[in-house]
XYZ file of C-alpha atoms in Angstrom:
661
model
C 118.723 83.238 132.832
C 115.041 84.244 132.688
C 113.093 86.128 130.037
C 113.666 89.577 131.525
C 117.414 89.013 131.900
C 117.523 87.820 128.295
C 115.767 91.000 127.209
C 118.390 93.051 129.050
C 121.093 90.970 127.388
C 119.510 91.605 123.995
C 119.707 95.342 124.693
C 123.392 94.969 125.556
C 123.922 93.017 122.342
C 122.323 95.883 120.440
C 124.807 98.251 122.048
C 127.565 95.808 121.142
C 126.311 95.847 117.556
C 126.482 99.646 117.478
C 130.077 99.587 118.769
C 131.113 96.961 116.212
C 129.396 98.927 113.487
C 131.250 102.111 114.449
C 134.581 100.261 114.455
C 133.802 98.812 111.020
C 132.925 102.240 109.612
C 136.104 103.775 111.087
C 138.131 100.988 109.462
C 136.420 101.562 106.116
C 137.082 105.304 106.339
C 140.767 104.615 107.056
C 141.096 102.138 104.175
C 139.264 104.454 101.775
C 141.333 107.506 102.762
C 144.654 105.724 102.281
C 143.528 104.192 98.972
C 142.259 107.511 97.548
C 145.407 109.353 98.674
C 147.533 106.647 97.042
C 145.630 106.960 93.756
C 145.871 110.752 93.759
C 149.609 110.540 94.427
C 149.999 108.027 91.617
C 148.050 110.218 89.182
C 150.178 113.224 90.220
C 153.264 111.348 89.043
C 151.694 110.398 85.720
C 154.302 112.064 83.504
C 155.771 109.804 80.809
C 159.105 111.674 81.025
C 159.415 111.155 84.793
C 160.190 107.677 86.129
C 157.974 106.277 88.853
C 159.690 106.496 92.253
C 158.048 104.432 95.053
C 159.646 106.579 97.701
C 158.232 109.774 96.246
C 154.844 108.142 95.740
C 154.716 107.011 99.383
C 155.746 110.466 100.601
C 153.069 112.152 98.479
C 150.463 109.680 99.725
C 151.230 110.584 103.333
C 151.223 114.276 102.457
C 147.779 114.020 100.865
C 146.275 112.417 104.002
C 145.190 115.722 105.474
C 142.059 116.454 107.469
C 140.276 117.805 104.420
C 140.656 114.541 102.477
C 139.860 112.340 105.483
C 136.843 114.501 106.347
C 135.510 114.304 102.796
C 135.978 110.523 102.687
C 134.322 110.191 106.101
C 131.259 112.137 104.991
C 130.934 110.067 101.809
C 131.427 106.681 103.505
C 129.149 107.455 106.453
C 126.556 108.915 104.077
C 126.516 105.750 101.960
C 126.350 103.514 105.060
C 123.528 105.510 106.659
C 121.573 105.733 103.396
C 121.954 102.002 102.734
C 120.984 101.062 106.283
C 117.963 103.380 106.299
C 116.789 102.051 102.942
C 116.996 98.460 104.181
C 115.318 99.321 107.458
C 112.369 100.812 105.579
C 112.223 97.674 103.434
C 112.028 95.513 106.545
C 109.694 97.688 108.593
C 106.775 95.319 107.930
C 108.664 92.683 109.914
C 109.134 89.026 109.162
C 106.933 89.051 106.080
C 109.460 91.242 104.240
C 112.296 88.863 105.107
C 110.352 85.765 104.047
C 109.321 87.317 100.739
C 112.867 88.454 99.953
C 113.909 84.798 100.333
C 111.164 83.772 97.863
C 109.083 82.263 100.644
C 105.405 81.571 100.079
C 102.867 81.730 102.928
C 101.182 78.486 103.890
C 97.460 79.152 103.883
C 95.760 78.255 107.177
C 93.183 76.370 105.077
C 95.771 74.201 103.292
C 94.871 70.552 102.791
C 98.464 69.511 102.067
C 99.278 67.014 104.814
C 102.942 68.023 105.108
C 101.977 71.679 105.434
C 99.264 70.850 107.954
C 101.909 69.066 110.025
C 104.140 72.125 110.309
C 101.161 74.411 110.970
C 100.029 72.142 113.813
C 103.498 72.245 115.385
C 103.699 76.046 115.160
C 100.187 76.445 116.599
C 100.999 74.227 119.574
C 104.274 76.026 120.287
C 102.596 79.444 120.090
C 99.731 78.554 122.423
C 102.145 76.868 124.834
C 104.324 79.972 125.013
C 101.604 82.619 125.032
C 102.573 84.444 121.827
C 100.327 84.980 118.801
C 100.449 82.169 116.258
C 102.890 83.429 113.599
C 102.257 82.944 109.874
C 104.371 80.170 108.337
C 106.262 80.549 105.051
C 107.779 77.736 103.017
C 110.986 78.053 100.982
C 111.153 75.627 98.067
C 114.651 74.422 99.003
C 115.695 70.811 99.516
C 118.088 71.760 102.312
C 116.889 71.321 105.908
C 116.589 74.761 107.452
C 114.261 77.244 109.163
C 114.234 80.789 110.488
C 112.261 83.254 112.602
C 112.120 86.862 111.438
C 110.475 90.073 112.560
C 110.769 92.920 115.030
C 108.272 91.721 117.645
C 106.203 88.576 118.267
C 103.293 90.461 116.693
C 104.957 90.744 113.250
C 107.045 87.559 113.459
C 106.934 84.797 110.863
C 108.358 81.299 110.859
C 110.028 80.124 107.661
C 110.809 76.496 106.849
C 112.274 74.825 103.798
C 110.443 72.153 101.884
C 113.222 69.733 102.822
C 112.665 70.507 106.502
C 108.960 69.693 106.262
C 109.487 66.632 104.105
C 112.426 64.951 105.843
C 111.972 65.673 109.552
C 109.726 63.766 111.892
C 107.234 65.625 114.018
C 109.501 65.439 117.085
C 112.390 66.822 115.039
C 110.201 69.615 113.691
C 109.201 70.437 117.254
C 112.856 70.766 118.203
C 113.607 73.061 115.260
C 110.536 75.259 115.774
C 111.198 75.494 119.524
C 114.707 76.707 118.646
C 113.220 79.453 116.464
C 110.710 80.414 119.138
C 113.642 80.903 121.509
C 114.998 83.559 119.137
C 111.613 85.303 119.321
C 111.521 85.220 123.142
C 115.073 86.356 123.771
C 115.165 89.397 121.483
C 117.488 87.706 118.960
C 114.949 88.036 116.165
C 114.774 91.830 116.440
C 118.558 92.055 116.759
C 119.034 89.868 113.672
C 116.617 91.980 111.629
C 118.370 95.194 112.691
C 121.700 93.573 111.838
C 120.555 93.033 108.240
C 119.644 96.713 107.877
C 122.846 97.894 109.538
C 125.193 95.781 107.414
C 123.400 96.661 104.196
C 124.961 100.132 104.357
C 128.466 98.677 104.593
C 127.873 96.270 101.713
C 126.437 99.091 99.617
C 129.906 100.643 99.315
C 131.102 97.699 97.226
C 127.981 97.928 95.064
C 128.703 101.597 94.329
C 132.228 100.541 93.304
C 130.872 97.985 90.836
C 128.562 100.618 89.340
C 131.427 103.088 88.883
C 133.653 100.392 87.422
C 131.030 99.353 84.877
C 130.154 102.942 83.941
C 133.753 104.119 83.461
C 134.483 104.751 79.708
C 137.112 102.191 78.749
C 138.844 104.274 76.118
C 142.380 105.406 75.889
C 142.699 108.680 77.746
C 145.349 111.327 77.122
C 147.583 112.903 79.702
C 145.314 115.929 80.003
C 142.130 113.961 80.726
C 142.296 111.641 83.704
C 138.529 111.468 84.308
C 138.100 107.903 83.051
C 141.160 106.748 84.928
C 140.024 108.479 88.097
C 136.557 106.903 87.853
C 138.122 103.511 87.227
C 140.503 103.912 90.145
C 137.767 105.051 92.534
C 135.605 102.123 91.426
C 138.416 99.688 92.196
C 138.968 101.340 95.573
C 135.288 101.054 96.458
C 135.222 97.398 95.421
C 138.206 96.724 97.654
C 136.502 98.626 100.449
C 133.340 96.650 99.715
C 135.259 93.404 100.188
C 136.553 94.795 103.462
C 132.968 95.681 104.360
C 131.864 92.127 103.613
C 134.663 90.855 105.852
C 133.623 93.140 108.692
C 129.953 92.294 108.136
C 130.585 88.570 108.432
C 132.793 89.160 111.454
C 130.014 91.128 113.162
C 127.438 88.444 112.327
C 129.687 85.808 113.830
C 130.387 87.852 116.960
C 126.708 88.526 117.574
C 125.040 85.234 116.712
C 127.121 82.132 117.466
C 126.581 81.959 121.224
C 122.895 82.717 120.731
C 122.563 79.489 118.733
C 123.787 77.427 121.699
C 121.249 79.181 123.930
C 118.430 78.552 121.443
C 119.359 74.851 121.255
C 119.259 74.594 125.056
C 115.912 76.424 125.150
C 114.532 74.010 122.568
C 115.391 71.071 124.809
C 113.759 72.759 127.806
C 110.672 73.580 125.733
C 110.137 70.065 124.397
C 111.893 67.982 127.085
C 113.206 65.956 124.171
C 116.906 66.454 123.327
C 116.644 63.769 120.648
C 114.319 65.984 118.601
C 116.735 68.810 117.852
C 119.784 66.511 117.971
C 118.356 64.182 115.320
C 117.448 67.154 113.118
C 121.078 68.345 113.286
C 122.305 64.815 112.521
C 120.137 64.715 109.408
C 121.573 68.037 108.262
C 125.117 66.679 108.735
C 124.436 63.518 106.744
C 122.241 65.004 104.026
C 123.799 65.879 100.670
C 121.905 69.174 100.427
C 122.668 69.907 104.073
C 121.039 73.152 105.160
C 121.921 75.213 102.089
C 119.540 77.889 100.859
C 119.517 78.711 97.148
C 117.811 82.121 97.310
C 119.916 84.999 95.985
C 119.584 86.902 99.272
C 120.461 83.943 101.498
C 123.877 85.317 102.507
C 122.273 88.565 103.647
C 120.061 86.670 106.104
C 122.467 83.805 106.869
C 122.619 84.564 110.602
C 118.841 84.128 110.949
C 118.695 80.474 109.935
C 118.575 77.380 112.106
C 121.752 76.073 110.495
C 124.393 77.443 108.145
C 122.649 78.538 104.960
C 125.671 79.487 102.825
C 129.344 78.524 102.642
C 132.316 80.154 100.973
C 135.703 81.538 101.886
C 136.402 81.808 105.611
C 133.041 80.094 106.172
C 134.396 78.209 109.182
C 136.403 81.058 110.689
C 133.525 83.525 110.468
C 130.581 81.150 110.450
C 127.336 82.485 111.889
C 126.624 79.089 113.476
C 128.750 76.757 115.616
C 129.832 73.440 114.036
C 127.113 70.796 113.978
C 129.247 68.452 116.082
C 129.475 70.975 118.923
C 125.750 71.701 118.851
C 124.821 68.005 118.920
C 127.162 67.190 121.809
C 125.783 70.114 123.842
C 122.293 68.537 123.846
C 123.300 64.858 123.466
C 126.649 64.287 125.221
C 126.694 60.533 124.508
C 126.412 60.977 120.713
C 128.491 58.413 118.810
C 129.682 60.960 116.229
C 127.709 59.536 113.288
C 125.365 61.610 111.158
C 122.158 60.258 109.643
C 123.050 59.513 106.020
C 119.939 57.617 104.926
C 117.050 60.034 104.662
C 113.617 59.502 103.237
C 110.479 61.576 103.235
C 108.330 61.162 106.311
C 105.036 59.508 105.350
C 102.201 62.001 105.067
C 99.369 60.995 107.378
C 96.062 62.597 108.148
C 96.769 65.814 110.049
C 95.150 66.148 113.429
C 95.746 67.182 116.999
C 97.374 63.877 117.955
C 99.519 63.430 114.844
C 102.740 61.502 115.464
C 102.615 61.941 119.245
C 105.045 60.322 121.623
C 103.649 57.723 124.041
C 103.747 60.204 126.927
C 101.761 62.846 125.094
C 99.237 60.301 123.852
C 98.788 59.353 127.478
C 98.176 62.993 128.341
C 95.483 63.286 125.701
C 93.876 60.090 126.873
C 93.771 61.447 130.405
C 92.201 64.639 129.127
C 89.443 62.676 127.430
C 88.821 60.836 130.682
C 88.965 64.042 132.721
C 91.773 62.720 134.944
C 94.825 64.727 133.885
C 97.021 65.761 136.839
C 99.629 68.034 135.224
C 98.976 70.959 132.892
C 95.258 70.373 132.950
C 92.538 72.746 131.822
C 89.990 73.114 134.635
C 86.367 72.749 133.809
C 84.261 75.855 133.406
C 84.266 77.974 136.569
C 86.994 75.953 138.340
C 89.551 78.350 139.868
C 93.300 77.902 139.529
C 95.570 77.758 142.559
C 97.298 81.031 143.434
C 100.818 79.891 142.528
C 99.723 79.276 138.937
C 100.304 82.925 138.030
C 103.795 83.025 139.548
C 104.724 79.750 137.848
C 103.578 81.204 134.530
C 105.699 84.326 135.090
C 108.780 82.197 135.718
C 108.012 80.390 132.432
C 107.850 83.579 130.329
C 110.219 83.048 127.433
C 111.094 79.543 128.619
C 107.954 77.378 128.629
C 108.311 73.672 129.194
C 106.907 70.363 128.039
C 103.877 70.739 130.332
C 102.892 73.861 128.425
C 103.250 71.994 125.123
C 101.075 69.205 126.513
C 98.534 71.799 127.615
C 98.493 73.342 124.129
C 98.033 69.958 122.465
C 95.238 69.178 124.885
C 93.560 72.569 124.425
C 93.576 72.231 120.639
C 92.353 68.630 120.791
C 89.491 69.673 123.083
C 88.186 72.303 120.647
C 85.058 71.588 118.667
C 86.270 70.637 115.140
C 83.983 73.210 113.531
C 85.302 76.010 115.744
C 88.884 74.989 115.119
C 88.283 74.933 111.378
C 86.694 78.374 111.602
C 89.996 79.841 112.839
C 91.652 79.118 109.482
C 89.526 81.310 107.212
C 89.339 85.118 107.220
C 85.518 85.255 107.139
C 84.894 82.594 109.756
C 87.772 83.866 111.941
C 86.081 87.268 112.101
C 82.799 85.574 112.962
C 84.549 83.645 115.710
C 85.776 86.821 117.412
C 82.370 88.459 116.948
C 80.721 85.445 118.568
C 83.051 85.556 121.578
C 81.783 89.080 122.295
C 78.082 88.206 122.198
C 76.388 88.978 125.503
C 74.557 86.404 127.615
C 71.627 88.807 128.055
C 69.059 88.191 125.313
C 68.098 91.877 124.715
C 71.754 92.935 124.413
C 72.561 89.895 122.278
C 69.702 90.687 119.881
C 70.965 94.249 119.510
C 74.476 92.991 118.807
C 73.280 90.601 116.106
C 71.197 93.362 114.511
C 74.260 95.614 114.401
C 76.328 92.841 112.819
C 73.680 92.161 110.214
C 73.748 95.818 109.229
C 77.488 96.539 109.308
C 79.449 93.265 109.007
C 80.111 91.374 105.779
C 77.151 89.083 104.973
C 79.287 85.919 105.006
C 80.797 86.813 108.372
C 77.339 87.486 109.823
C 76.055 84.134 108.564
C 79.016 82.423 110.223
C 78.160 84.116 113.532
C 74.644 82.674 113.360
C 76.082 79.279 112.476
C 78.587 79.245 115.360
C 76.459 81.078 117.938
C 75.278 78.050 119.913
C 78.702 76.408 120.109
C 80.396 79.625 121.174
C 77.781 80.182 123.874
C 78.620 76.761 125.348
C 82.393 77.256 125.010
C 84.571 76.654 128.061
C 86.106 80.024 129.028
C 89.601 78.499 128.986
C 89.236 77.895 125.255
C 88.705 81.567 124.377
C 92.352 82.608 124.223
C 93.509 79.508 122.271
C 90.751 80.169 119.720
C 91.814 83.800 119.332
C 95.467 82.771 119.016
C 94.618 80.252 116.282
C 92.551 82.856 114.412
C 95.238 85.562 114.316
C 97.104 84.344 111.160
C 93.826 84.427 109.191
C 92.895 87.829 110.632
C 96.282 89.220 109.583
C 95.346 88.485 105.968
C 92.535 91.063 106.044
C 92.891 94.029 103.735
C 92.963 97.490 105.294
C 89.309 98.024 104.329
C 88.249 94.667 105.749
C 90.161 95.295 108.961
C 88.590 98.732 109.386
C 85.126 97.159 109.115
C 86.132 94.331 111.461
C 87.464 96.727 114.106
C 84.383 98.923 113.835
C 82.111 95.925 114.372
C 84.116 94.904 117.429
C 83.539 98.345 118.887
C 79.796 98.163 118.225
C 79.529 94.732 119.852
C 81.384 95.911 122.956
C 79.359 99.107 123.313
C 75.989 97.451 122.715
C 75.218 97.601 126.450
C 76.822 101.079 126.723
C 79.624 99.831 128.950
C 82.931 98.030 128.464
C 83.775 95.122 130.729
C 87.403 94.320 131.427
C 87.038 90.966 129.671
C 85.695 92.668 126.551
C 88.610 95.078 126.710
C 91.063 92.188 127.165
C 89.860 90.339 124.070
C 89.747 93.540 122.016
C 93.232 94.481 123.220
C 94.721 91.085 122.272
C 93.292 91.244 118.755
C 94.298 94.855 118.059
C 97.746 94.530 119.654
C 98.617 91.505 117.529
C 97.275 92.743 114.187
C 98.044 96.443 114.034
C 101.670 97.546 113.591
C 103.181 98.691 116.877
C 103.286 102.441 117.480
C 106.615 104.159 117.245
C 108.369 103.276 120.462
C 109.285 106.266 122.603
C 112.373 106.327 124.764
C 112.503 103.713 127.512
C 111.383 105.112 130.841
C 111.634 104.007 134.457
C 108.653 102.489 136.226
C 108.988 105.095 138.969
C 107.886 107.763 136.488
C 104.550 106.054 135.809
C 102.796 106.203 139.161
C 99.326 107.049 137.816
C 99.499 104.344 135.148
C 100.406 101.687 137.732
C 97.568 102.868 139.963
C 95.005 102.541 137.146
C 96.243 99.119 136.063
C 96.387 97.607 139.550
C 92.991 99.035 140.497
C 91.360 97.567 137.397
C 92.828 94.121 137.991
C 91.948 94.092 141.686
C 88.330 95.135 141.126
C 87.971 92.476 138.405
C 88.618 89.698 140.934
C 87.381 91.066 144.264
C 83.809 92.224 144.730
C 84.297 92.966 148.426
C 85.880 96.403 148.911
C 87.917 95.344 151.949
C 89.368 92.352 150.096
C 90.059 94.562 147.101
C 91.932 97.072 149.256
C 94.006 94.330 150.881
C 94.863 92.800 147.499
C 95.821 96.225 146.145
C 98.121 96.967 149.093
C 99.775 93.564 148.738
C 100.365 94.115 145.022
C 101.632 97.687 145.446
C 104.171 96.634 148.086
C 106.518 95.384 145.382
C 106.464 98.604 143.349
C 108.683 101.686 143.827
C 105.863 103.853 145.209
C 104.813 104.710 148.739
C 101.506 106.429 148.087
C 99.553 104.273 145.617
C 95.825 104.444 146.305
C 93.129 102.033 145.183
C 90.847 103.898 142.804
C 87.087 103.492 143.372
C 85.367 100.794 141.355
C 83.483 103.302 139.210
C 86.635 105.402 138.800
C 88.460 102.811 136.683
C 87.569 102.978 133.006
C 88.948 101.209 129.978
C 89.523 104.657 128.491
C 92.167 105.209 131.181
C 93.400 101.619 131.058
C 94.369 101.723 127.376
C 96.955 104.568 127.579
C 98.235 103.209 130.896
C 99.156 99.878 129.307
C 100.749 101.604 126.301
C 102.964 103.775 128.518
C 103.932 100.877 130.779
C 105.018 98.886 127.733
C 108.038 101.196 127.471
C 109.595 100.477 130.868
C 112.805 98.470 131.149
C 112.668 94.648 131.236
C 113.680 94.650 134.904
C 110.826 97.020 135.753
C 108.417 94.907 133.711
C 109.295 91.930 135.860
C 108.432 93.889 139.019
C 105.178 95.058 137.441
C 104.107 91.582 136.269
C 104.797 90.134 139.721
C 102.716 92.916 141.284
C 99.852 92.078 138.927
C 100.152 88.414 139.887
C 99.916 89.260 143.590
C 96.798 91.290 142.832
C 94.936 88.371 141.245
C 96.108 85.660 143.650
C 95.658 87.483 146.955
C 92.552 85.503 147.931
C 94.276 82.163 147.325
C 93.000 81.271 143.864
C 92.811 82.692 140.347
C 89.613 82.590 138.321
C 89.622 81.930 134.590
C 88.545 85.527 133.959
C 91.427 86.853 136.057
C 93.850 84.577 134.228
C 92.637 85.812 130.841
C 92.870 89.433 131.932
C 96.361 88.950 133.359
C 97.539 87.330 130.118
C 95.957 90.080 128.002
C 97.789 92.756 130.003
C 101.063 90.814 129.853
C 100.627 90.445 126.091
C 100.170 94.216 125.762
C 103.376 94.705 127.759
C 105.190 92.396 125.296
C 105.718 89.797 128.029
C 104.214 86.606 126.562
C 102.681 84.871 129.568
C 102.207 81.114 129.031
C 98.925 79.480 130.055
C 98.295 79.244 133.780
C 98.265 75.543 134.610
C 96.117 73.937 137.257
C 98.765 71.734 138.833
C 102.514 72.266 138.961
C 103.349 68.967 140.644
C 103.280 66.651 137.632
C 106.074 67.079 135.105
C 106.072 65.193 131.823
């Protein structure tokens, strides 16, 4: 099942969640109505001179269950559920950061010198570059249990969380397996579904909380027969607590129904990503044999239990309604010949100097050696100006959401090939800004001088000094290293304050407009940065691709003109690309009729088409760039920037698909 089918499945799971939620609310309304009617009937018989008759009480309870009572209870229950869900949704609207902070997670600074923390950052960076998504910030939970999670609404606001025990006790291969599992949740829409599930269930659980408040606030004094207020408050509080327990039951049932099968899929995706079933299998074995297991001590752990790599909390019915399959089943799915024994002797992995080749397997070390010698056959980065074969774009599309070991090897190689000073610059907010500024400097000396003058006047002094410092190295940078550098810089750029970001964005605009025109490559870099830092706009209703004829025409024309200077070749490439779209009358716009001002809204509108339509669109874009038999580095960057804006994380385009690690 490919990325686009998984996105469709995630949408169906969301619909399934809505249905389950409605059934849970109906059940809570029914339980509440019967309980309130029973209490009212009991209070109606509260006459010391009249004996209590169960038959009469039952009859009165049934009689009180009229539409007026049920309607009132329905309004109250639904109101509490909606209010609680909306409140939680607003709490989580900032994405994964809100989840990590509610679990007492602390962000790992990109500049950290802690060797254990550098190890996990290196793994996350490699996985992100290999899969084509922005490098997510990493949070650490000070728990000894071995666990991790991915949280957020989109890849742009996602975070990865890991426990201290996970970092300390897992090898690098095992960490790769765990992080690849979490990346699968990001690709397949599980992360967004899990975050929405937290907000949805919060409303149900809030009913029990209201019951506790009423129970604690009820005046515990002896009441007379004429004043039942205290007794009524006490009774309603008890009812709400009982309903709250029922809500907890339904909440756990919904979590289990939604998440268990997704864990098997994420495990399988992890194996495909790393080509190393032992990595994730050995991590699960360590959890099974470790005294602390995968437990999370944070007070809110149960609320987010379905987000974790392994079971974070236990308790009653923990097996029946567990959010994760048993460890034994998960291990045997990826390692069928497992002998059934967990790893009981655990010790901290030795901290070694962090670097791009830390703890590599023999195969990957061989890859890096081949890179240094310039002889790599599979997943290689071509030298500057070397075109990619045409099939590279289609292979990358098939790998969306399910990259493989060759992409990981490419990412390791790309990071290792970076100048150490440039790589270090990605980790600090000031130097990261300078890095992006430097990538936009023009090759023409007059334009470049004007750009530097504008930066000196408007940018922060430290950032400007960094631009001067990095200018020569950035000018000599291989074009294939531009996107990895930007991806590595994104976590630091996300730490900018609103004022700093406003200045940064303004300076980007001045650099781009220094020559009074915007090239598609300048637009692509600007689009990647803005799309991955700014919160996404409110998503309008999903629309069909057939309703966006003009937008498709603008996008295809821009991409075709970027790679074909000859008008006849451009027209042929456009016709080939348009043949796969649901239009009969698409026309190639003239070269001077395609502007970035029209391209920006076109991409935003096309982002809202269905996953199936996105697949058709991405394939059309691929045909546009590969029509002449090869794909230039500039075309590859532009294609990936557009795919990123469409929320289709396109992995790197590799030079050779024949060699598989």
